[in-house]
Coordinates of C-alpha atoms in Angstrom, one line a residue:
X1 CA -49.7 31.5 28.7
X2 CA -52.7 30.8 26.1
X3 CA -55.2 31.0 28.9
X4 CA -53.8 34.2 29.8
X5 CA -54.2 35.6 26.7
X6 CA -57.5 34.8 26.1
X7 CA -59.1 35.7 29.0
X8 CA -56.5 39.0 29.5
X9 CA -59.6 41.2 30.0
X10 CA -61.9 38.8 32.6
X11 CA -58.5 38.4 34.6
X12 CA -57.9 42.0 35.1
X13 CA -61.4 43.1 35.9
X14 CA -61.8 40.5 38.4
X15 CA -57.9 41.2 39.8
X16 CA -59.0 45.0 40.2
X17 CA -62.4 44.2 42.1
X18 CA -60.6 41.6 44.5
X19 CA -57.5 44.2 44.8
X20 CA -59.9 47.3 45.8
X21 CA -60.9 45.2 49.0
X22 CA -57.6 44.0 49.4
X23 CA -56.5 47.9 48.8
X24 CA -59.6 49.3 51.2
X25 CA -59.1 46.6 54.4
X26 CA -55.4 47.6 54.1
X27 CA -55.7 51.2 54.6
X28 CA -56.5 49.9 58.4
X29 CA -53.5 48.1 59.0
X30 CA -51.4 51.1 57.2
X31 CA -53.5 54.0 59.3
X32 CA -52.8 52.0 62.5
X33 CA -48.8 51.3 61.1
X34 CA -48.3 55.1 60.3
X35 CA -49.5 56.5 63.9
X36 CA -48.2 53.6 66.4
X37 CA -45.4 51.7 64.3
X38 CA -47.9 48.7 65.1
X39 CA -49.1 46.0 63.0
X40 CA -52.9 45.5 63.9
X41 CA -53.1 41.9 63.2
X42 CA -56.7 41.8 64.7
X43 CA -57.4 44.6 61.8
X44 CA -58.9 41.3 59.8
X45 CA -61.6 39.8 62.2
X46 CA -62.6 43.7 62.2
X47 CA -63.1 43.5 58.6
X48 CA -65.1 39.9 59.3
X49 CA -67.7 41.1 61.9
X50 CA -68.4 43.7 59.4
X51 CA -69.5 41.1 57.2
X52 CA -71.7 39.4 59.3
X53 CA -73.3 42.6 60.3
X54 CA -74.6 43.4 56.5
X55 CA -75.5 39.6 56.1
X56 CA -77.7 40.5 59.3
X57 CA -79.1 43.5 58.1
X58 CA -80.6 41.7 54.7
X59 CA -81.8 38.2 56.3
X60 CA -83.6 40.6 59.1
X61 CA -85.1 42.9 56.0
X62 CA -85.9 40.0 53.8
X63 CA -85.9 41.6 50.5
X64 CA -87.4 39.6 47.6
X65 CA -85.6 39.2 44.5
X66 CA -86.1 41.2 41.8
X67 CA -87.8 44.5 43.8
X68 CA -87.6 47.8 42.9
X69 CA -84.4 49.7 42.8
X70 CA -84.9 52.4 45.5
X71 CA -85.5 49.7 47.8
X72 CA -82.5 47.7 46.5
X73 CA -80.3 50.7 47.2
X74 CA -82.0 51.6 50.1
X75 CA -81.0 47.7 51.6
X76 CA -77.6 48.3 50.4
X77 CA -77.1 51.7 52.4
X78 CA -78.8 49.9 55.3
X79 CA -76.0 47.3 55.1
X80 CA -73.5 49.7 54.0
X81 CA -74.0 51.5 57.5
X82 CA -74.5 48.8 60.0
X83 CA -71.0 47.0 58.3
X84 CA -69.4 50.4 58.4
X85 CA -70.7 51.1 62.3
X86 CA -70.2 47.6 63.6
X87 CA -65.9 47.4 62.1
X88 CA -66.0 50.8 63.7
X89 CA -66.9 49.9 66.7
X90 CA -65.0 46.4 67.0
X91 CA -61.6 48.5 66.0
X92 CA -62.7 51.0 69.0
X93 CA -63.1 48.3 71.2
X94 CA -60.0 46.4 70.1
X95 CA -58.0 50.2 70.6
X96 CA -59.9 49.7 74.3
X97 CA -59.2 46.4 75.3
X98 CA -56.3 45.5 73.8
X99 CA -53.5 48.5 73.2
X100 CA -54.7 51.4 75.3
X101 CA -53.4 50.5 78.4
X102 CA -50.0 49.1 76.8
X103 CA -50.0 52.6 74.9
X104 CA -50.1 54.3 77.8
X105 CA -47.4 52.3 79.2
X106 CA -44.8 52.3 76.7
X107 CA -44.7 48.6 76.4
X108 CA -42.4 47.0 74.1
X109 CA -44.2 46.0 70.6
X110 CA -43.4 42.7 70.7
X111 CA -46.1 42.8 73.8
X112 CA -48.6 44.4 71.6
X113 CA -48.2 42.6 68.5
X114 CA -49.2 39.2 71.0
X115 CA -52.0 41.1 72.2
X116 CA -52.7 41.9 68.4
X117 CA -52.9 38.1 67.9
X118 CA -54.5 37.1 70.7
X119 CA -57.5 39.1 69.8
X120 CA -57.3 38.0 66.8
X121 CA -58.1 34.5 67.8
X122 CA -60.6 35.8 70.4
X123 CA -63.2 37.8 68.1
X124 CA -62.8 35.0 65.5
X125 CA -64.1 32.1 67.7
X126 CA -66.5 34.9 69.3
X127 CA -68.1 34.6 66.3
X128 CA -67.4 31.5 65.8
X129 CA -69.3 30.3 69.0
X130 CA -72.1 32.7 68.4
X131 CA -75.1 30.3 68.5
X132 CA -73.2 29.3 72.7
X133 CA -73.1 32.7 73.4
X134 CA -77.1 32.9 72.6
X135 CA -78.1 30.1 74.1
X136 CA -76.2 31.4 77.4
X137 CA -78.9 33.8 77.4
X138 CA -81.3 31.9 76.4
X139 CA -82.1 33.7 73.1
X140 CA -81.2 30.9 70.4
X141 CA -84.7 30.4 69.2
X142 CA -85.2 34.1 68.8
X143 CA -81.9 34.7 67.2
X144 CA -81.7 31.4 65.0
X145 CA -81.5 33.5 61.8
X146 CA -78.7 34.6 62.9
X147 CA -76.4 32.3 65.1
X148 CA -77.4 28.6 63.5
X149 CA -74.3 27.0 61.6
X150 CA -72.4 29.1 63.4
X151 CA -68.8 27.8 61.9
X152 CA -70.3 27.3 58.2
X153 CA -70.3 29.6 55.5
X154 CA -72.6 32.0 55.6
X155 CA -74.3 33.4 52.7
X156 CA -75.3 37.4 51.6
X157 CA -78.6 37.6 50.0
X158 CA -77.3 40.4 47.7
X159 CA -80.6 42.6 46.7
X160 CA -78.7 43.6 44.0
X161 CA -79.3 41.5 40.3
X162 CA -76.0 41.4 38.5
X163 CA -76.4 42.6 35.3
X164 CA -73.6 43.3 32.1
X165 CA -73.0 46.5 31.8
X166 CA -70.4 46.7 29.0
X167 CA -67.9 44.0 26.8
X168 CA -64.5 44.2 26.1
X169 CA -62.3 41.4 25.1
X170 CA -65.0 38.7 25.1
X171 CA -65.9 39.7 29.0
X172 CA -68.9 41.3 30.3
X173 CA -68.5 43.6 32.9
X174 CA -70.9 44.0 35.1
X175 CA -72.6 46.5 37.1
X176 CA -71.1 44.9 40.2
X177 CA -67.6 45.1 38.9
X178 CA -67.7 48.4 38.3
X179 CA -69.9 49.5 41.8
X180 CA -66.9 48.0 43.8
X181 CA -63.9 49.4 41.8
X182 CA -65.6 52.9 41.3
X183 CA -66.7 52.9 45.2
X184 CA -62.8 51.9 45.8
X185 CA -61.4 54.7 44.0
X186 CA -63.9 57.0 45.5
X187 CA -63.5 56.3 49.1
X188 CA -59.7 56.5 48.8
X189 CA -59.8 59.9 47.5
X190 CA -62.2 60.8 50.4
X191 CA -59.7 59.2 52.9
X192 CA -56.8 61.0 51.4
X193 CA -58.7 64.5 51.3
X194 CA -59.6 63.7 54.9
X195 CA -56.1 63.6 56.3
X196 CA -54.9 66.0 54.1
X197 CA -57.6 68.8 54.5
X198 CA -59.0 68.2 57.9
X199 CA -58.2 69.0 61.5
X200 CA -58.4 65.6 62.8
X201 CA -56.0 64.6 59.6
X202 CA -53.5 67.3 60.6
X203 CA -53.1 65.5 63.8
X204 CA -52.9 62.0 62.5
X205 CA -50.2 63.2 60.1
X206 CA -48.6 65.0 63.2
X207 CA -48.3 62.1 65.4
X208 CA -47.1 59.5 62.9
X209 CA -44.7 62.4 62.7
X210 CA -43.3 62.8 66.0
X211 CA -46.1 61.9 68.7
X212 CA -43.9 64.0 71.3
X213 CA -43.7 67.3 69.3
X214 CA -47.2 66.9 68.8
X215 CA -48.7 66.8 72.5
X216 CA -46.6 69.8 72.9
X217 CA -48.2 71.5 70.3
X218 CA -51.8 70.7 71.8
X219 CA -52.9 67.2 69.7
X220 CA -54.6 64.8 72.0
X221 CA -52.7 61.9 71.1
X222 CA -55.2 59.4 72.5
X223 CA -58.1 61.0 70.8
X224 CA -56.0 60.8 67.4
X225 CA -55.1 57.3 68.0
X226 CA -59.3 56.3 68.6
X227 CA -59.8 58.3 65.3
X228 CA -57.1 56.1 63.5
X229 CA -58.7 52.6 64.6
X230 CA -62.4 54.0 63.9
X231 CA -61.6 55.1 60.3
X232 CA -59.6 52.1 59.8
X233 CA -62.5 50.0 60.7
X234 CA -65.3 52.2 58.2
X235 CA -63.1 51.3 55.8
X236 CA -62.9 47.6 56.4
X237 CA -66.7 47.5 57.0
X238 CA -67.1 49.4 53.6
X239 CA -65.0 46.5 52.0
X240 CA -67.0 44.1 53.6
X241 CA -70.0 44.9 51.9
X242 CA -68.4 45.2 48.4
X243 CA -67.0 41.7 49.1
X244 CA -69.9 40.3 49.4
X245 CA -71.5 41.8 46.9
X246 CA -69.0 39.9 44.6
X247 CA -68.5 36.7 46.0
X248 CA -71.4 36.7 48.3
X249 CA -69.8 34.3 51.2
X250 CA -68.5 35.2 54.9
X251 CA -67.5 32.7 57.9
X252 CA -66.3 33.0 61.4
X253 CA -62.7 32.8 59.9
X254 CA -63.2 34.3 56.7
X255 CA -60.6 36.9 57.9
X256 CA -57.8 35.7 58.1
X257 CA -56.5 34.5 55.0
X258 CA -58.1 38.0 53.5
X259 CA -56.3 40.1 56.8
X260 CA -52.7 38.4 55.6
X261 CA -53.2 39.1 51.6
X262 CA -54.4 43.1 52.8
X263 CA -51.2 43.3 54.8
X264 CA -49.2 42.0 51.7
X265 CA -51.0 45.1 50.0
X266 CA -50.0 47.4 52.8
X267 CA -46.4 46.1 52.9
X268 CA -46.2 46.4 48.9
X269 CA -47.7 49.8 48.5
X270 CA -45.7 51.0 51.5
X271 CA -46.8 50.1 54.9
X272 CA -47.9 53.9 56.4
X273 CA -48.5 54.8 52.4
X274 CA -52.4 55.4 52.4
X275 CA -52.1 56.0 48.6
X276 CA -49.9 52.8 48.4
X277 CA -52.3 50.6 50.2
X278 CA -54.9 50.7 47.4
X279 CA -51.8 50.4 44.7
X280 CA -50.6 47.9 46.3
X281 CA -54.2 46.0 46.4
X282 CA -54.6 46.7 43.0
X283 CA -51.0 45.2 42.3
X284 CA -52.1 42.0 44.6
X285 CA -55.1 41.5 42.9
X286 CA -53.7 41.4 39.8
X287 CA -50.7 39.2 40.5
X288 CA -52.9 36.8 41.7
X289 CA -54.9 36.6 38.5
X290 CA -52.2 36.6 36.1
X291 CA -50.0 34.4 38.2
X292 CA -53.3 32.0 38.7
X293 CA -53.5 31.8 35.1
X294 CA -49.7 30.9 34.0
X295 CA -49.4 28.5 37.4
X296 CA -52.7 27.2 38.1
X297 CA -55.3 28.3 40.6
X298 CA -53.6 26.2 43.6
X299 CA -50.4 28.6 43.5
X300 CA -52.5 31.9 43.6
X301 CA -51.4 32.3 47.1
X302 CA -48.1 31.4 47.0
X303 CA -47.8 34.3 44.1
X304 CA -48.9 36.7 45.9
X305 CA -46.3 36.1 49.0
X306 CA -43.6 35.7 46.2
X307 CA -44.1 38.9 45.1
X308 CA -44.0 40.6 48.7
X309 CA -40.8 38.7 49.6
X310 CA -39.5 39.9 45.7
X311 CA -40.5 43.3 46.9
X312 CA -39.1 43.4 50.1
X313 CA -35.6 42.2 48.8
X314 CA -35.5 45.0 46.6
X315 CA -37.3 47.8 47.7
X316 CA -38.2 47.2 51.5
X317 CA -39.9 50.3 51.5
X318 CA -42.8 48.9 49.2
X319 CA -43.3 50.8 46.2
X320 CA -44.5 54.3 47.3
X321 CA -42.1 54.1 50.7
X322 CA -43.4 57.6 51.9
X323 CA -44.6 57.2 55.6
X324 CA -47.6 58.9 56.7
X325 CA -46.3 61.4 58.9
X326 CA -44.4 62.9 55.9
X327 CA -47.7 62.9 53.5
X328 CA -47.9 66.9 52.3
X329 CA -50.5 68.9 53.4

């Protein structure tokens, strides 16, 4: 309890930054929950090639320490995008190979939650394998930057220098801290404007609603479904690259442990709650910390499945409960 007390402040600033990424790759498995009543369990090896693909984009731009800060931000946007476009397009891809044709024919979920899994396991050891799969075409020497120690850890050369921005309570936050919570915050609001406010949010809300109803009224239920996957995915690219910025690490299955703690989030908050999704990072995050702290470090994750299973048992709805399809206008 002492340590707890002490280092309150430190606890709850790094709970927060941990629980927006938690919060952020959630919104996925919520967005995909709310529209097809399906758990996207491949939703976390989306959120890993995003990863890799801002690693990529700073080993290939080799920025030196210490440069100038439009060029630091600059590398950053660059990284920002090509995490944001490659998630996007592996959730497109894993809405084309792995649930559009079972969509279309009504199979039973059980069927797609497999298929769910399965690709899962597949774009993991894709990545996984990555230095075979060059050297099949011959392209390892030209690609070694990028494919060598394939299954170690791989490490983000973050442009950015972190620096203290503020104390309070003995505990510097930085400027990294607060980049990842503020860019949190923000890009939930955005989300939540977008399905609130725009056409192609009106039909997402429509078809988590009543999918029939909806085709009747016009919505193209298959181009609202691609929409769902590909903003799911900018989001977990997004929190790809504010991961890394804080802890500065990815692997080939770097996702999965991360994909089961976001879908605690989701479930907590209120699986097909895009507002609960962050809360219920947030909540995650924080848990872990405090729980870390009273228990030890080597129960953090058994805290934070103690507190779903506390949830479920006596609000199964998560905290917010309200489904997407019912989210006001």
């Amino acid at each position: 309890m002492s340590f707890l007390i002490d280092n309150f402040v430190e606890l709850t600033v790094t709970g927060l930054v941990l629980g927006a990424v938690y919060g952020l790759v959630a919104l996925g498995y919520t967005l995909v929950y709310g529209v097809l009543q399906l758990i996207n369990f491949a939703h976390s090896e989306v959120w890993m090639f995003g990863s890799f693909a801002a690693v990529w984009v700073t080993v290939a731009i080799g920025l030196a320490p210490g440069s100038a800060l439009p060029a630091v931000v600059g590398v950053l946007l660059l990284a920002l995008l090509a995490a944001m476009a490659m998630s996007g397009g592996i959730a497109l891809l894993l809405e084309r190979v792995a649930y559009r044709r079972l969509i279309r024919l009504d199979a039973p979920r059980l069927v797609a939650l497999i298929s769910a899994i399965g690709a899962s396991f597949a774009l993991a050891e894709l990545m996984g394998l990555r230095d075979r799969v060059a050297g099949w075409f011959g392209l390892e020497d030209t690609l070694a930057p990028y494919v060598s120690s394939a299954r170690d850890n791989t490490r983000f050369r973050n442009p950015l220098d972190t620096e203290g921005v503020f104390t309070v309570g003995g505990y510097t936050v930085s400027n990294v801290d607060l980049i990842i919570i503020i860019s949190a915050l923000l890009m939930m609001v955005a989300l939540d404007q977008f399905i609130r406010r725009t056409r192609t949010g009106s039909g997402i809300r429509a078809v988590a609603q009543d999918s029939e109803a909806a085709a009747l009224m016009g919505v193209n239920r298959a181009r609202v479904i691609r929409a769902t996957f590909l903003v799911g995915g900018v989001m977990a690219g997004a929190a790809a690259l504010l991961y890394l910025m804080r802890f500065g690490v990815t692997r080939w299955n770097a996702g999965f442990l991360l994909g089961v703690k976001a879908f605690t989030a989701a479930v907590l908050g209120g699986i097909g709650n895009v507002r609960g999704a962050l809360l219920g990072g947030f909540i995650l995050g924080l848990a872990e910390n405090y729980g870390s702290a009273l228990v030890g470090s080597q129960w953090r994750d058994v805290v934070a499945f103690l507190l779903l299973v506390v949830i479920l048992l006596f609000r199964p709805t998560g905290l917010l409960g309200e489904s997407l399809g019912r989210a006001r206008a």
